[in-house]
Short mmCIF file of C-alpha atoms and ligand atoms in Angstrom, two decimals:
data_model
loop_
_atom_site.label_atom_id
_atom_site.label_comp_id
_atom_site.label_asym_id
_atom_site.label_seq_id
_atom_site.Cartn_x
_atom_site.Cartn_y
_atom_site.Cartn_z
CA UNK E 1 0.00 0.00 0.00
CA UNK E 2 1.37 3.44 -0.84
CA UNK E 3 1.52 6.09 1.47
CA UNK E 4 -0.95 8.36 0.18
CA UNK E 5 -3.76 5.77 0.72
CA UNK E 6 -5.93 6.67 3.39
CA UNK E 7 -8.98 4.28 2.71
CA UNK E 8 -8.80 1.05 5.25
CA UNK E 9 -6.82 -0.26 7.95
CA UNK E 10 -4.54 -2.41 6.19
CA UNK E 11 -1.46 -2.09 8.80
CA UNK E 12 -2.10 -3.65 12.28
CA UNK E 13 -3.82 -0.72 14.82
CA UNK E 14 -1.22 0.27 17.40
CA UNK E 15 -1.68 -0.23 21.12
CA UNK E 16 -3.99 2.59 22.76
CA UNK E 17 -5.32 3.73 19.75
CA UNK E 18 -8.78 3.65 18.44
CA UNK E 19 -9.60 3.05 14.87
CA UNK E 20 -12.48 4.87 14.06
CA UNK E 21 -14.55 5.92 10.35
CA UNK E 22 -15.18 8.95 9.16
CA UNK E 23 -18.42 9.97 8.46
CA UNK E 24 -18.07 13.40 6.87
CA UNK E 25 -16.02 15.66 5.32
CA UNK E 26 -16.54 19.37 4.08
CA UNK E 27 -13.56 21.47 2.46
CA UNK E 28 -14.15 25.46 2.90
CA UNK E 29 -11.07 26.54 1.29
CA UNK E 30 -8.15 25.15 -0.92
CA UNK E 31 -6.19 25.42 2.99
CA UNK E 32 -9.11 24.55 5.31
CA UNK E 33 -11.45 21.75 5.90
CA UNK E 34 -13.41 20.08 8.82
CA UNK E 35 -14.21 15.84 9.11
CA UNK E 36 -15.87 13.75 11.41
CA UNK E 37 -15.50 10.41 12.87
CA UNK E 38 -17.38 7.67 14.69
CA UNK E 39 -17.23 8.04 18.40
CA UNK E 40 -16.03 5.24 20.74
CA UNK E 41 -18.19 4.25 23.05
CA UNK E 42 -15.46 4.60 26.10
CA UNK E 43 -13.97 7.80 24.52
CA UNK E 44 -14.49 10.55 27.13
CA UNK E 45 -12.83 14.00 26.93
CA UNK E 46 -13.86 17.96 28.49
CA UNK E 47 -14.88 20.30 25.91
CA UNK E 48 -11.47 21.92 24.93
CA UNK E 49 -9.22 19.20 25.07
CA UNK E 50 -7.15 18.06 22.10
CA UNK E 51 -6.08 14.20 21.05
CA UNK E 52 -3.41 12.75 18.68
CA UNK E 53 -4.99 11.65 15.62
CA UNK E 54 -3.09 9.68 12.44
CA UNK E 55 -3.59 7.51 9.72
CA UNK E 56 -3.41 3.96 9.15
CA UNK E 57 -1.28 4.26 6.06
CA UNK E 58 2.13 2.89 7.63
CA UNK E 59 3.54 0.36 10.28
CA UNK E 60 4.60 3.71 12.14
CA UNK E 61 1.89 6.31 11.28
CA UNK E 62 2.81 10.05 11.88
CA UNK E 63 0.28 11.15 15.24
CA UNK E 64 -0.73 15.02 15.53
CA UNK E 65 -2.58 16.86 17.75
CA UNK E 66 -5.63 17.89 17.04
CA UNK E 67 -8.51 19.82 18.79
CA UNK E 68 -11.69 18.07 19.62
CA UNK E 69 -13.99 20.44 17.64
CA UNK E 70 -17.40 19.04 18.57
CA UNK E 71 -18.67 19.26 22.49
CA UNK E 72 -18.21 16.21 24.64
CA UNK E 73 -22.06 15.53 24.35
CA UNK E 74 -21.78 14.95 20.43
CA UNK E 75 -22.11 11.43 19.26
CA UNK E 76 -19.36 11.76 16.62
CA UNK E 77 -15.88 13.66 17.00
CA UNK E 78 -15.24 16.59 14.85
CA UNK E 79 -12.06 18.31 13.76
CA UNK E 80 -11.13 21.69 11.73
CA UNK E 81 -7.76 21.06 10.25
CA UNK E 82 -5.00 22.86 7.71
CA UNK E 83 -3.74 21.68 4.44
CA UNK E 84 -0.04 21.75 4.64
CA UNK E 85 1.51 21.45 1.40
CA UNK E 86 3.87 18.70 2.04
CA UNK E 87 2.97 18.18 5.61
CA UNK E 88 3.46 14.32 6.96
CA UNK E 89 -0.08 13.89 8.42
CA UNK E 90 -2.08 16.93 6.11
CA UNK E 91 -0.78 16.11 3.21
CA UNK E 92 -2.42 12.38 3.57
CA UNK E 93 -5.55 13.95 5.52
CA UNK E 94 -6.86 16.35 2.70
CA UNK E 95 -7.51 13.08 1.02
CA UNK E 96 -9.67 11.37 3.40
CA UNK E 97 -13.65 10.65 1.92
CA UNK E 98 -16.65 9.38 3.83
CA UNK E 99 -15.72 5.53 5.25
CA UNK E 100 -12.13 5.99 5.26
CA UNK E 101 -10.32 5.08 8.66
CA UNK E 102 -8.70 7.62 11.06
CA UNK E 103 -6.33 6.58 13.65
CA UNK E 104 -7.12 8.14 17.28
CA UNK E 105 -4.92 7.27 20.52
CA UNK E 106 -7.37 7.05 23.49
CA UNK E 107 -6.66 9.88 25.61
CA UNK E 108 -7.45 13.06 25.26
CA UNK E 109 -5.92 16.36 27.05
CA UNK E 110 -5.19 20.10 27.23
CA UNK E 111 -5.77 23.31 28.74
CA UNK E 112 -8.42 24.78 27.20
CA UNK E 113 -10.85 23.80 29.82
CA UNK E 114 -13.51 25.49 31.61
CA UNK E 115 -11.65 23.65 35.06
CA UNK E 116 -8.42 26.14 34.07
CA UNK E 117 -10.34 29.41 34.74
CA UNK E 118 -11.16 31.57 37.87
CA UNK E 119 -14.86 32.21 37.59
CA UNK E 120 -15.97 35.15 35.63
CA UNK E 121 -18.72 37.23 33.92
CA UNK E 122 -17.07 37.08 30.60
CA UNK E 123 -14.87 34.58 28.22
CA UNK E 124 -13.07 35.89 26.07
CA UNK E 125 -11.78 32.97 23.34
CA UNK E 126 -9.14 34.54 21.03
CA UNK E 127 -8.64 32.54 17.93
CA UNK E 128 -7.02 32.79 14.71
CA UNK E 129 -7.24 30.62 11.01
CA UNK E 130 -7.96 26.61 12.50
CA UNK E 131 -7.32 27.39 16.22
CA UNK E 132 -11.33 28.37 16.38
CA UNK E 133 -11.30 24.29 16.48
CA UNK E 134 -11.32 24.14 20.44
CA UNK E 135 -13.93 27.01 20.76
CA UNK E 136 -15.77 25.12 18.24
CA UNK E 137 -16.42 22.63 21.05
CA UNK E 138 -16.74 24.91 24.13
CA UNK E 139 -19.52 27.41 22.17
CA UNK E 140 -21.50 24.07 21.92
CA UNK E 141 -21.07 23.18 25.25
CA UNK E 142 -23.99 24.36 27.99
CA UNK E 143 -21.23 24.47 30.82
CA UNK E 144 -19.61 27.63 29.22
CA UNK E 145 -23.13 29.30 29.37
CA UNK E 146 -23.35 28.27 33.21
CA UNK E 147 -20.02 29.46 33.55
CA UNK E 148 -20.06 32.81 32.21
CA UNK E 149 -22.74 35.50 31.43
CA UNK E 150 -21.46 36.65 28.09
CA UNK E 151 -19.04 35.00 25.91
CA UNK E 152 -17.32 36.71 23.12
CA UNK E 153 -16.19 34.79 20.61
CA UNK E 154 -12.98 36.63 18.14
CA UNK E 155 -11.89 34.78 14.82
CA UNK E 156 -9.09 36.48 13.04
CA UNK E 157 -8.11 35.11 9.52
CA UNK E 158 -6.22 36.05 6.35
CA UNK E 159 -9.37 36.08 4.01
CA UNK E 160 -13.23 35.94 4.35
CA UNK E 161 -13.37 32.34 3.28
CA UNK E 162 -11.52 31.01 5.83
CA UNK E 163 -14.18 32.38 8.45
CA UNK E 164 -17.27 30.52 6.79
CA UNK E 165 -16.46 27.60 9.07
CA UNK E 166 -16.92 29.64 12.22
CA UNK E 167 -19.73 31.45 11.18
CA UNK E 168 -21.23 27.94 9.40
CA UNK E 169 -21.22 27.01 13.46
CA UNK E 170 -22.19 29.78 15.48
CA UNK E 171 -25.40 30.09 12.60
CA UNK E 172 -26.26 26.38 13.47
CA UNK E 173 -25.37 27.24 17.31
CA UNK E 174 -28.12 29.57 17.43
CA UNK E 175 -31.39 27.49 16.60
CA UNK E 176 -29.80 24.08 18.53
CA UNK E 177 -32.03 22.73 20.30
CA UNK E 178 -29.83 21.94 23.35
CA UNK E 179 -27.50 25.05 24.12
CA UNK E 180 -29.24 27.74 21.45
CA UNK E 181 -31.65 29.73 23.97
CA UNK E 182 -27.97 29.84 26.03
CA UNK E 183 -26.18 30.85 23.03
CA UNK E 184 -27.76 34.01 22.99
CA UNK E 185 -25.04 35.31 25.13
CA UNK E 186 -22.68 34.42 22.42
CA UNK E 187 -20.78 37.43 20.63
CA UNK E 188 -18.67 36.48 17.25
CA UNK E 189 -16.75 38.92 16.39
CA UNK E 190 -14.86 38.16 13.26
CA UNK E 191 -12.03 40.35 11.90
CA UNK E 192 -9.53 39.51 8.45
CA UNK E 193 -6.21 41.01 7.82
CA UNK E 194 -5.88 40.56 4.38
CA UNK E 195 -8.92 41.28 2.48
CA UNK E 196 -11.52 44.34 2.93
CA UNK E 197 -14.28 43.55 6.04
CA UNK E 198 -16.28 45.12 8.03
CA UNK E 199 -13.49 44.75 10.94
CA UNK E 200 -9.94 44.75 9.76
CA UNK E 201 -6.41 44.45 11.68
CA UNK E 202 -5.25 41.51 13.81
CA UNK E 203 -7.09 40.96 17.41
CA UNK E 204 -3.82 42.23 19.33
CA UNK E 205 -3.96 45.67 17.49
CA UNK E 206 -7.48 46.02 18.17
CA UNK E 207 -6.83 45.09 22.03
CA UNK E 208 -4.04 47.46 21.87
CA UNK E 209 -6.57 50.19 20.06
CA UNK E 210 -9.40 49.86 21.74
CA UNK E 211 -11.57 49.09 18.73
CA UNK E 212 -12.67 45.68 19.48
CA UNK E 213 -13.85 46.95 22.69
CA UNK E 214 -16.23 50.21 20.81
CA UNK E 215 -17.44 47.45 18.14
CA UNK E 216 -18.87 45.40 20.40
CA UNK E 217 -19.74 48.02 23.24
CA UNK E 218 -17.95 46.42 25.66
CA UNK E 219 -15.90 47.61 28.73
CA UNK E 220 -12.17 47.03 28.16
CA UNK E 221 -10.61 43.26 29.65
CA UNK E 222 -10.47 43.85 33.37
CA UNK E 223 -8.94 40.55 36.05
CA UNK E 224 -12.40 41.13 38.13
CA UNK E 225 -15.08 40.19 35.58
CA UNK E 226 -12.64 38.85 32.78
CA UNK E 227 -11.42 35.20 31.62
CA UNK E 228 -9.63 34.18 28.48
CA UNK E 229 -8.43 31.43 26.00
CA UNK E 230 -6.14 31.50 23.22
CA UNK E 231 -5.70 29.50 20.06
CA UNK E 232 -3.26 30.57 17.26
CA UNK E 233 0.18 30.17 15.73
CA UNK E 234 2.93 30.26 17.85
CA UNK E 235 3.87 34.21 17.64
CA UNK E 236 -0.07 34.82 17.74
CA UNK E 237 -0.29 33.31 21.42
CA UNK E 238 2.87 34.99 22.42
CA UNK E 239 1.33 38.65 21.62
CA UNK E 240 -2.24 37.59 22.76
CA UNK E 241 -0.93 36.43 26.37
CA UNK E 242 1.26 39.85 26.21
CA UNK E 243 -1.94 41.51 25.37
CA UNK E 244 -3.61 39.58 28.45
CA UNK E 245 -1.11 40.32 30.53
CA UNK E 246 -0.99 44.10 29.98
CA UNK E 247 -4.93 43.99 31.23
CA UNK E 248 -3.38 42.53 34.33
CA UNK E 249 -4.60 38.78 33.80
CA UNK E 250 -2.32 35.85 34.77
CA UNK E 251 -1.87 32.35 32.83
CA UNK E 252 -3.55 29.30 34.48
CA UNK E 253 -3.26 25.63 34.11
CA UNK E 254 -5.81 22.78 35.16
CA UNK E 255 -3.73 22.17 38.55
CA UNK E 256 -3.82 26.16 38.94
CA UNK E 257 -6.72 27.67 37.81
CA UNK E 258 -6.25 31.95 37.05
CA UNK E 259 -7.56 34.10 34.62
CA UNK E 260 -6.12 33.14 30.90
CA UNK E 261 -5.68 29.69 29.24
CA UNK E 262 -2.92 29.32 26.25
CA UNK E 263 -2.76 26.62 23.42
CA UNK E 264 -1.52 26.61 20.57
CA UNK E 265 -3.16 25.03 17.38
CA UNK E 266 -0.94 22.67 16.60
CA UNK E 267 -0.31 21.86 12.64
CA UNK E 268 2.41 20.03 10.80
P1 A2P Y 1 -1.62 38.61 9.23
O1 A2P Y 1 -2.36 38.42 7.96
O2 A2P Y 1 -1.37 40.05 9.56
O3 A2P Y 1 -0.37 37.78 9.36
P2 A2P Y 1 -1.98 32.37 9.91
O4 A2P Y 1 -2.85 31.77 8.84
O5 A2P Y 1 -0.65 32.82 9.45
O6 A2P Y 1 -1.92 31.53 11.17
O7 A2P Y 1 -2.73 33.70 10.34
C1 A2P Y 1 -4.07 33.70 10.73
C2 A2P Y 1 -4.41 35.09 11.19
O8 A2P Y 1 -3.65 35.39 12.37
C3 A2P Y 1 -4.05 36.16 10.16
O9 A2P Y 1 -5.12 37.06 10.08
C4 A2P Y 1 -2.79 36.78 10.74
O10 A2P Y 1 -2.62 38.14 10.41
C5 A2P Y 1 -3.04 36.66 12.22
N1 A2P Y 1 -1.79 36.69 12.98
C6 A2P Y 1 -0.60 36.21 12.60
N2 A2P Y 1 0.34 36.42 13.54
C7 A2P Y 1 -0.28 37.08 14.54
C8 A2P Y 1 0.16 37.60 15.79
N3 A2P Y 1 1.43 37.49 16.18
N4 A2P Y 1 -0.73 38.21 16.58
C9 A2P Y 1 -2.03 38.33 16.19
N5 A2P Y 1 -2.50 37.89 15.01
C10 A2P Y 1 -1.65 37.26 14.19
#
């Protein structure tokens, strides 16, 4: 078998790993698309958390982690992912269809937890291109809307397609059955950097500016009533959590809960 086939399980499952099918796939942009899998029956994870995923398409496969983009109520697992040209596991991925098998090791983790956060009136989640995956999960999940009064929702990208798969979910948020009447208190605030919008510039700028803060009508980040997450590239986390910081909010962990939450959205 050839490495780019991604159809069955023809190499032997490793140990701790599940081998689950996928069940959907939708592509938004030449760079971005979303799939989901069967569900294990004894697969349990917090709305947040990320797992290694891989395919069965060598004796070794290449694992990466991966946000959990559906809640932890959802019968199936979802995940937003990248196309990296010439990526080990993307590369493969991109060519997955309906059926095909997906390689999943059994436990999840992470820090993008409700459990990592001081209580608060508002969440802030800060996310940029495929690290809206995590939020993905928490937006659908009623705990958030116990947790918090308001929670504001920011999606940066480099072009308007890229945001369709955000605004695909918070659309379909709003009439759920389950969490919509909740999801009222959901703000989206979508901004792109590289194409004309309605709201331009990169979420740190607008922090730094004040303008996300008039746009939405909202008081500026404060510790007292404040939380936040953050999902991005590497340099995008660094000058978020600066950002954070400056409003005097300190980085927490699930052993040490405080007042910001950092992950990174990790990619190949
Ligand atoms: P920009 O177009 O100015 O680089 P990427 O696809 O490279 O991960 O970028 C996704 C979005 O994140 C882009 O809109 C990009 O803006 C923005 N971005 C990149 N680096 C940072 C950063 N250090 N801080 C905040 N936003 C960033």
């Amino acid at each position: 078998m050839s490495l780019d086939s991604t159809t069955k399980a023809e190499f032997p499952v490793p140990a701790g790993v599940f081998a689950e099918t996928v069940t959907e796939v939708k592509h938004y942009t030449d760079r971005l698309f979303k799939f989901r899998i069967t569900r294990p029956a004894s697969f349990r994870f917090r709305s947040g958390e990320f797992v290694m995923i891989g395919l069965p398409n060598a004796e070794k496969p290449v694992f990466r982690a991966y946000s959990i983009a559906s809640p932890n109520w959802d019968e199936e697992i979802e995940f937003y992912s990248i196309k990296v040209p010439g990526g080990p596991l993307t590369e493969h991925l991109q060519k997955i269809r309906e059926g095909d098998t997906i390689l999943m090791r059994k436990k999840p983790t992470g820090t993008l937890v409700n459990d990592a956060l001081l209580p608060g009136k508002r969440l802030w989640m800060f996310s940029t291109g495929t690290g809206i995956a995590p939020f993905a999960s928490l937006i659908r999940d009623p705990e958030t809307y116990e947790k918090f009064d308001e929670v504001i929702l920011t999606h940066t990208c480099r072009e308007q397609g890229e945001l369709d798969y955000g605004k695909e979910l918070v659309a379909a948020l709003r009439s759920d059955p389950l969490v919509g009447e909740m999801a009222q208190n959901l703000r989206h605030y979508c901004t792109l950097t590289r194409e004309d919008y309605p709201f331009t510039g990169r979420i740190t700028d607008l922090m730094a500016s004040g303008k996300v803060f008039d746009d939405l009508g909202l008081s500026p980040i404060s510790p007292e009533t404040d939380r936040g997450m953050i999902c991005g590239s590497m340099a995008m986390l660094q000058d978020t959590k600066a950002a954070l910081e400056g409003f005097g909010l300190e980085e927490g962990a699930n052993n040490k809960p405080a007042t910001f939450v950092v992950e990174r959205a990790f990619v190949d």
